[in-house]
Coordinates of C-alpha atoms in Angstrom, one line a residue:
Chain A
X199 CA 9.7 -10.2 -37.9
X200 CA 11.9 -12.5 -36.0
X201 CA 10.4 -14.1 -32.9
X202 CA 12.3 -13.2 -29.8
X203 CA 13.8 -16.0 -27.8
X204 CA 13.1 -14.8 -24.3
X205 CA 10.2 -13.1 -22.6
X206 CA 10.8 -10.6 -19.9
X207 CA 8.6 -11.6 -17.0
X208 CA 7.7 -9.4 -14.0
X209 CA 5.5 -10.7 -11.2
X210 CA 4.5 -8.0 -8.7
X211 CA 2.2 -8.0 -5.7
X212 CA 1.0 -4.9 -3.9
X213 CA 3.8 -5.0 -1.4
X214 CA 6.7 -6.3 -3.4
X215 CA 8.2 -7.4 -6.7
X216 CA 8.3 -11.2 -6.5
X217 CA 10.2 -11.9 -9.7
X218 CA 11.8 -10.1 -12.6
X219 CA 13.8 -11.7 -15.3
X220 CA 14.0 -13.3 -18.7
X221 CA 12.3 -16.6 -19.2
X222 CA 11.6 -19.1 -22.0
X223 CA 8.0 -20.0 -21.3
X224 CA 5.2 -19.2 -18.8
X225 CA 2.1 -21.1 -17.7
X226 CA -0.5 -19.1 -15.8
X227 CA -3.8 -20.1 -14.1
X228 CA -6.3 -17.9 -15.9
X229 CA -9.9 -18.0 -14.8
X230 CA -10.8 -19.8 -18.0
X231 CA -8.1 -22.4 -17.6
X232 CA -4.3 -22.6 -17.6
X233 CA -2.7 -20.5 -20.3
X234 CA 0.7 -21.2 -21.9
X235 CA 2.8 -18.2 -23.1
X236 CA 5.8 -18.5 -25.4
X237 CA 8.0 -15.8 -26.8
X238 CA 6.2 -13.8 -29.5
X239 CA 2.8 -14.2 -28.0
X240 CA 0.1 -11.7 -29.2
X241 CA -0.9 -9.0 -26.7
X242 CA -3.3 -10.5 -24.2
X243 CA -5.1 -9.6 -21.0
X244 CA -6.6 -12.1 -18.7
X245 CA -7.7 -12.5 -15.1
X246 CA -6.0 -15.1 -12.9
X247 CA -7.5 -17.4 -10.4
X248 CA -6.0 -19.7 -7.8
X249 CA -3.2 -21.9 -9.0
X250 CA 0.4 -22.0 -9.9
X251 CA 2.5 -19.8 -12.2
X252 CA 5.1 -22.0 -13.8
X253 CA 8.0 -20.5 -15.7
X254 CA 10.9 -22.1 -17.4
X255 CA 14.3 -20.6 -18.0
X256 CA 16.8 -22.9 -19.6
X257 CA 16.8 -26.1 -17.4
X258 CA 15.4 -24.5 -14.3
X259 CA 11.7 -24.4 -13.6
X260 CA 10.1 -22.2 -11.0
X261 CA 6.8 -22.6 -9.4
X262 CA 4.9 -19.6 -7.9
X263 CA 1.7 -19.9 -6.0
X264 CA -0.7 -17.3 -7.1
X265 CA -4.2 -16.4 -6.0
X266 CA -6.2 -13.8 -8.1
X267 CA -4.6 -11.3 -10.3
X268 CA -4.1 -10.1 -13.8
X269 CA -1.7 -10.9 -16.6
X270 CA -0.8 -8.5 -19.3
X271 CA 1.2 -9.9 -22.3
X272 CA 2.9 -7.2 -24.3
X273 CA 5.4 -7.8 -27.1
X274 CA 8.5 -9.1 -25.4
X275 CA 7.2 -8.5 -21.9
X276 CA 4.7 -10.1 -19.5
X277 CA 3.5 -8.4 -16.4
X278 CA 1.6 -10.3 -13.7
X279 CA -0.2 -8.3 -11.1
X280 CA -1.1 -10.8 -8.4
X281 CA -3.0 -10.4 -5.2
X282 CA -0.8 -13.1 -3.6
X283 CA 2.3 -14.6 -5.2
X284 CA 4.8 -16.7 -3.4
X285 CA 7.9 -18.3 -4.8
X286 CA 7.8 -22.0 -4.0
X287 CA 10.9 -21.6 -1.8
X288 CA 9.0 -19.1 0.3
X289 CA 6.0 -21.3 0.9
X290 CA 5.5 -22.6 4.4
X291 CA 4.5 -26.2 3.6
X292 CA 3.5 -27.1 7.1
X293 CA 1.2 -24.2 7.4
X294 CA -0.4 -24.9 4.0
X295 CA -1.0 -28.5 5.0
X296 CA -2.5 -27.5 8.3
X297 CA -4.8 -25.1 6.4
X298 CA -5.8 -27.9 4.1
X299 CA -6.7 -30.3 7.0
X300 CA -8.6 -27.5 8.7
X301 CA -10.6 -26.7 5.6
X302 CA -11.3 -30.4 5.0
X303 CA -12.6 -30.8 8.5
X304 CA -14.9 -27.8 8.1
X305 CA -16.2 -29.0 4.8
X306 CA -17.0 -32.5 6.2
X307 CA -18.5 -31.2 9.4
X308 CA -21.9 -30.4 7.9
X309 CA -22.2 -27.5 10.3
X310 CA -24.7 -25.0 8.8
X311 CA -22.6 -22.0 10.1
X312 CA -19.7 -22.8 7.9
X313 CA -19.2 -20.5 5.0
X314 CA -18.7 -23.2 2.4
X315 CA -17.7 -21.0 -0.5
X316 CA -15.0 -19.3 1.5
X317 CA -13.8 -22.6 3.0
X318 CA -13.6 -24.2 -0.4
X319 CA -11.5 -21.3 -1.7
X320 CA -9.2 -21.7 1.3
X321 CA -8.9 -25.3 0.5
X322 CA -8.0 -24.6 -3.1
X323 CA -5.4 -22.1 -2.0
X324 CA -3.9 -24.6 0.4
X325 CA -3.8 -27.3 -2.3
X326 CA -2.2 -25.0 -4.8
X327 CA 0.3 -23.9 -2.3
X328 CA 1.3 -27.5 -1.4
X329 CA 1.6 -28.3 -5.1
X330 CA 3.7 -25.3 -5.9
X331 CA 6.0 -26.1 -2.9
X332 CA 6.3 -29.8 -3.8
X333 CA 6.8 -29.5 -7.5
X334 CA 10.0 -27.7 -7.1
X335 CA 11.2 -30.1 -4.5
X336 CA 10.6 -32.9 -7.0
X337 CA 12.3 -31.2 -9.9
X338 CA 15.4 -30.2 -8.0
X339 CA 18.2 -32.2 -9.7
X340 CA 19.6 -35.0 -7.6
X341 CA 23.3 -34.9 -6.9
Chain B
X47 CA 15.7 8.3 19.7
X48 CA 17.0 9.7 16.5
X49 CA 18.5 6.4 15.6
X50 CA 15.4 4.5 16.4
X51 CA 13.5 6.7 14.0
X52 CA 16.2 6.4 11.5
X53 CA 16.0 2.6 11.5
X54 CA 12.2 2.7 11.2
X55 CA 12.4 5.2 8.5
X56 CA 14.7 3.1 6.4
X57 CA 12.2 0.2 6.7
X58 CA 9.3 2.4 5.8
X59 CA 11.1 3.8 2.8
X60 CA 11.9 0.4 1.5
X61 CA 8.2 -0.6 1.7
X62 CA 7.2 2.6 -0.2
X63 CA 9.7 1.7 -2.9
X64 CA 8.7 -2.0 -3.0
X65 CA 5.1 -1.0 -3.5
X66 CA 5.8 1.2 -6.5
X67 CA 6.1 -1.4 -9.3
X68 CA 2.5 -2.7 -8.6
X69 CA 1.0 0.8 -8.6
X70 CA 2.9 1.6 -11.8
X71 CA 1.9 -1.5 -13.7
X72 CA -1.7 -1.3 -12.6
X73 CA -2.0 2.2 -14.0
X74 CA -0.4 1.1 -17.2
X75 CA -2.9 -1.7 -17.7
X76 CA -5.8 0.6 -16.8
X77 CA -4.6 3.1 -19.4
X78 CA -4.4 0.6 -22.1
X79 CA -7.9 -0.6 -21.3
X80 CA -9.4 2.8 -20.8
X81 CA -9.7 3.6 -24.5
X82 CA -11.6 0.4 -25.2
X83 CA -14.3 0.7 -22.5
X84 CA -17.0 3.4 -22.4
X85 CA -16.2 6.0 -19.8
X86 CA -19.1 5.3 -17.5
X87 CA -18.7 1.6 -17.8
X88 CA -18.1 1.2 -14.1
X89 CA -19.8 2.8 -11.0
X90 CA -16.4 3.8 -9.6
X91 CA -15.8 6.1 -12.6
X92 CA -19.2 7.8 -12.5
X93 CA -19.1 11.5 -11.6
X94 CA -22.2 12.6 -9.6
X95 CA -23.8 15.6 -11.0
X96 CA -24.5 17.2 -7.6
X97 CA -21.8 16.6 -5.0
X98 CA -23.4 17.1 -1.6
X99 CA -21.8 14.6 0.6
X100 CA -18.0 14.2 0.8
X101 CA -15.9 11.8 2.9
X102 CA -12.4 12.9 3.8
X103 CA -9.8 10.3 4.9
X104 CA -7.3 12.0 7.2
X105 CA -4.1 10.1 8.0
X106 CA -2.0 11.2 10.9
X107 CA 0.4 9.6 13.3
X108 CA -0.5 7.7 16.4
X109 CA 2.2 9.4 18.5
X110 CA 3.5 12.9 18.8
X111 CA 7.1 14.0 19.0
X112 CA 7.4 14.5 15.3
X113 CA 7.5 18.2 14.8
X114 CA 4.7 19.9 12.9
X115 CA 3.7 16.7 11.1
X116 CA 0.3 16.2 12.8
X117 CA -0.5 19.8 13.2
X118 CA 0.0 20.4 9.5
X119 CA -2.3 17.6 8.5
X120 CA -5.0 18.7 11.0
X121 CA -4.7 22.3 9.8
X122 CA -5.1 21.1 6.3
X123 CA -8.2 19.1 7.2
X124 CA -9.7 22.1 8.8
X125 CA -9.0 24.1 5.6
X126 CA -10.7 21.4 3.6
X127 CA -13.7 21.5 5.9
X128 CA -13.8 25.3 5.5
X129 CA -13.6 25.0 1.7
X130 CA -16.5 22.6 1.5
X131 CA -18.6 24.2 4.2
X132 CA -21.6 24.2 1.9
X133 CA -21.6 20.4 1.7
X134 CA -21.7 17.7 4.3
X135 CA -18.2 16.5 4.9
X136 CA -17.7 13.4 7.0
X137 CA -14.3 12.4 8.4
X138 CA -12.7 9.0 8.3
X139 CA -9.8 9.2 10.8
X140 CA -6.7 7.1 10.8
X141 CA -4.3 7.9 13.7
X142 CA -4.7 8.8 17.3
X143 CA -3.6 12.4 16.9
X144 CA -6.4 13.3 14.6
X145 CA -8.9 11.3 16.6
X146 CA -8.0 13.1 19.8
X147 CA -8.2 16.5 18.0
X148 CA -11.6 15.9 16.3
X149 CA -13.2 14.2 19.3
X150 CA -13.4 17.5 21.1
X151 CA -14.8 19.4 18.1
X152 CA -18.2 19.3 16.5
X153 CA -17.3 17.6 13.2
X154 CA -19.1 14.5 12.0
X155 CA -16.8 11.6 12.2
X156 CA -17.7 8.5 10.3
X157 CA -15.1 6.1 11.3
X158 CA -11.9 6.2 13.3
X159 CA -9.0 3.7 13.5
X160 CA -5.8 3.9 15.5
X161 CA -2.5 2.0 15.4
X162 CA -3.1 1.0 11.8
X163 CA 0.1 2.3 10.4
X164 CA 2.4 0.1 12.4
X165 CA 2.7 -3.3 10.7
X166 CA 0.5 -2.2 7.9
X167 CA -0.3 -4.9 5.4
X168 CA -2.0 -4.7 2.1
X169 CA -5.0 -6.6 3.5
X170 CA -5.5 -3.7 6.0
X171 CA -5.5 -1.2 3.2
X172 CA -7.9 -3.4 1.2
X173 CA -10.3 -3.6 4.1
X174 CA -10.3 0.2 4.5
X175 CA -10.8 0.6 0.8
X176 CA -13.7 -1.8 0.8
X177 CA -15.7 0.3 3.3
X178 CA -14.9 3.4 1.2
X179 CA -15.9 1.7 -2.0
X180 CA -19.2 0.4 -0.5
X181 CA -20.0 3.9 0.9
X182 CA -19.5 5.3 -2.6
X183 CA -21.4 2.7 -4.4
X184 CA -24.4 2.8 -2.0
X185 CA -24.7 6.5 -2.5
X186 CA -23.7 7.3 1.1
X187 CA -21.2 9.7 -0.3
X188 CA -20.6 11.4 -3.7
X189 CA -16.8 12.0 -3.4
X190 CA -14.0 10.6 -1.3
X191 CA -10.8 12.5 -0.7
X192 CA -7.5 11.5 0.9
X193 CA -5.4 13.7 3.0
X194 CA -1.9 12.6 3.9
X195 CA 1.8 13.5 4.0
X196 CA 3.8 12.4 1.0
X197 CA 7.4 11.4 1.7
X198 CA 9.7 13.8 -0.3
X199 CA 12.8 13.5 1.8
X200 CA 13.7 13.1 5.5
X201 CA 13.3 16.8 6.2
X202 CA 10.5 17.4 3.7
X203 CA 7.0 16.2 3.6
X204 CA 4.4 17.4 1.3
X205 CA 0.7 17.5 2.2
X206 CA -1.3 15.8 -0.4
X207 CA -5.0 16.2 -0.9
X208 CA -6.3 14.0 -3.6
X209 CA -9.6 12.6 -4.8
X210 CA -9.9 8.8 -4.5
X211 CA -13.3 8.4 -5.9
X212 CA -14.7 8.8 -8.4
X213 CA -11.6 7.8 -10.3
X214 CA -10.2 10.5 -12.6
X215 CA -10.9 9.8 -16.2
X216 CA -7.9 7.9 -17.5
X217 CA -6.3 9.2 -20.6
X218 CA -5.3 6.7 -23.2
X219 CA -2.1 7.6 -25.0
X220 CA -2.3 7.1 -28.7
X221 CA 0.7 4.9 -28.9
X222 CA -1.2 2.1 -27.3
X223 CA -4.0 2.0 -29.8
X224 CA -1.9 0.1 -32.3
X225 CA -1.8 -2.9 -30.1
X226 CA -4.7 -5.4 -30.6
X227 CA -5.3 -7.4 -27.5
X228 CA -6.7 -10.8 -27.1
X229 CA -9.1 -10.7 -24.2
X230 CA -9.6 -13.9 -22.2
X231 CA -12.8 -12.4 -20.9
X232 CA -14.8 -9.3 -22.0
X233 CA -12.7 -6.2 -21.4
X234 CA -15.5 -4.7 -19.3
X235 CA -15.2 -7.5 -16.9
X236 CA -11.5 -7.3 -16.6
X237 CA -11.8 -3.5 -16.2
X238 CA -14.3 -4.0 -13.4
X239 CA -11.9 -6.3 -11.7
X240 CA -9.0 -4.0 -12.0
X241 CA -10.5 -0.8 -10.8
X242 CA -11.1 -1.7 -7.2
X243 CA -7.5 -3.1 -7.1
X244 CA -6.1 0.2 -8.3
X245 CA -8.1 2.1 -5.7
X246 CA -6.7 -0.3 -3.1
X247 CA -3.2 0.3 -4.4
X248 CA -3.7 4.0 -4.1
X249 CA -4.9 3.8 -0.5
X250 CA -2.0 1.4 0.4
X251 CA 0.5 3.8 -1.2
X252 CA -1.0 6.8 0.8
X253 CA -0.7 4.8 4.0
X254 CA 2.9 3.8 3.3
X255 CA 3.9 7.3 2.3
X256 CA 2.3 8.6 5.5
X257 CA 4.2 6.1 7.6
X258 CA 7.5 7.0 5.9
X259 CA 6.9 10.7 6.3
X260 CA 6.0 10.2 10.0
X261 CA 9.3 8.5 10.7
X262 CA 11.2 11.1 8.6
X263 CA 9.5 14.0 10.5
X264 CA 10.2 12.3 13.9
X265 CA 13.8 11.7 12.9
X266 CA 14.4 15.4 12.1
X267 CA 12.4 16.4 15.2
X268 CA 14.6 14.2 17.4
X269 CA 17.7 15.5 15.7
X270 CA 16.6 19.1 16.3
X271 CA 15.9 18.1 19.9
X272 CA 19.3 16.6 20.4
X273 CA 21.0 19.7 18.9
X274 CA 18.9 22.0 21.0
X275 CA 19.8 20.0 24.1
X276 CA 23.5 20.2 23.2
X277 CA 23.2 24.0 23.0
X278 CA 21.3 24.1 26.3
X279 CA 24.0 21.9 27.9
X280 CA 26.7 24.3 26.7
X281 CA 24.8 27.3 28.0
X282 CA 24.1 25.7 31.4
X283 CA 27.7 24.5 31.8
X284 CA 29.0 28.0 31.2
X285 CA 26.5 29.4 33.7
X286 CA 27.5 26.7 36.3
X287 CA 31.2 27.5 35.8
X288 CA 30.5 31.2 36.3
X289 CA 28.7 30.7 39.5
X290 CA 31.4 28.3 40.8
X291 CA 34.1 30.8 40.0
X292 CA 32.1 33.6 41.6
X293 CA 31.8 31.5 44.8
X294 CA 35.6 30.8 44.9
X295 CA 36.4 34.4 44.3
X296 CA 34.1 35.4 47.2
X297 CA 35.6 32.9 49.6
X298 CA 39.1 34.0 48.6
X299 CA 38.3 37.6 49.3
X300 CA 36.9 36.6 52.6
X301 CA 40.0 34.6 53.5
X302 CA 42.4 37.4 52.3
X303 CA 40.5 40.2 54.0
X304 CA 40.3 38.1 57.2
X305 CA 44.1 37.5 57.2
X306 CA 44.8 41.2 56.7
X307 CA 43.2 42.3 60.0

């Protein structure tokens, strides 16, 4: 059986479809570590954590911030059900940086009332958001 | 008013449509998993042998002026209470209209929330769902039902009464069995993670449908009101003209008969 050249990727969240289109490769933040998916991948089901979904189509690369979700790989088709997914162009970098500083301050404060687990997650989300937003800015071709 | 509702309706409709892919995909994934996991693998799937306590989630609008929309839902809620009079039914109320109605009546109300439907986010739906799931898992209730208006078209809403929990047994179509999956984690764990998400998606959809139907109902109510007002204006104009002419005629008669003497 010939291996297909493209994968049809759909990224959906509860309130909208974030992305739908054919891509060459996908990298997703599974709970057990980042997973790479190329065309012809065997069917797979995994849970996603906080991180970036990176997919490549020709020369263009797109970063999507993702926090929690599921990925289902089917022959020729990949569906990502994410709790949050934001295209890098939609990320509010300033807000993410503020969130990071806020989380850092809370973590360093030593205040017993702080919910450390939640703050740490907030921090991870902020960092991933910033990375997702910045990666694309770096990769955008200079003219 | 009709145009205000029309604009809101369009937005609400778009949201319903935008939420569909997620709901569809999550059901697909659940279906493909269902055959590989024992039926009672998760508490949300477990049917209780004796159903004694039921929670009913009633979704109405916060405002009136939308025809029979609210009345229909409330009537249907009363029917539900009648059908299950041998059990304890507690109400979870969303929307001012239902709250005001049930406040004056002796039915047990478990929770009430108003102004949820405007600017509804998935997080709101998830928060509502979490309370419901907790109640179910703690044994506070044996079944949870939803009651809302489904958006069929602008002039048509359908009342839906559906069971939210326990989740209906999911049938696994045979075609899927040929696919051998690689699981990054044990399927039971993934299944357990997916189930609450699918319940959330169901609640979210119900709320969006309710919001869209509300705007649809209000739009047709407003249109009917505009048409009725137009008819009334026609009738009143005719009446006013008749009176005016009668007055003129009377005065003329007076003038003419005065001049004759």
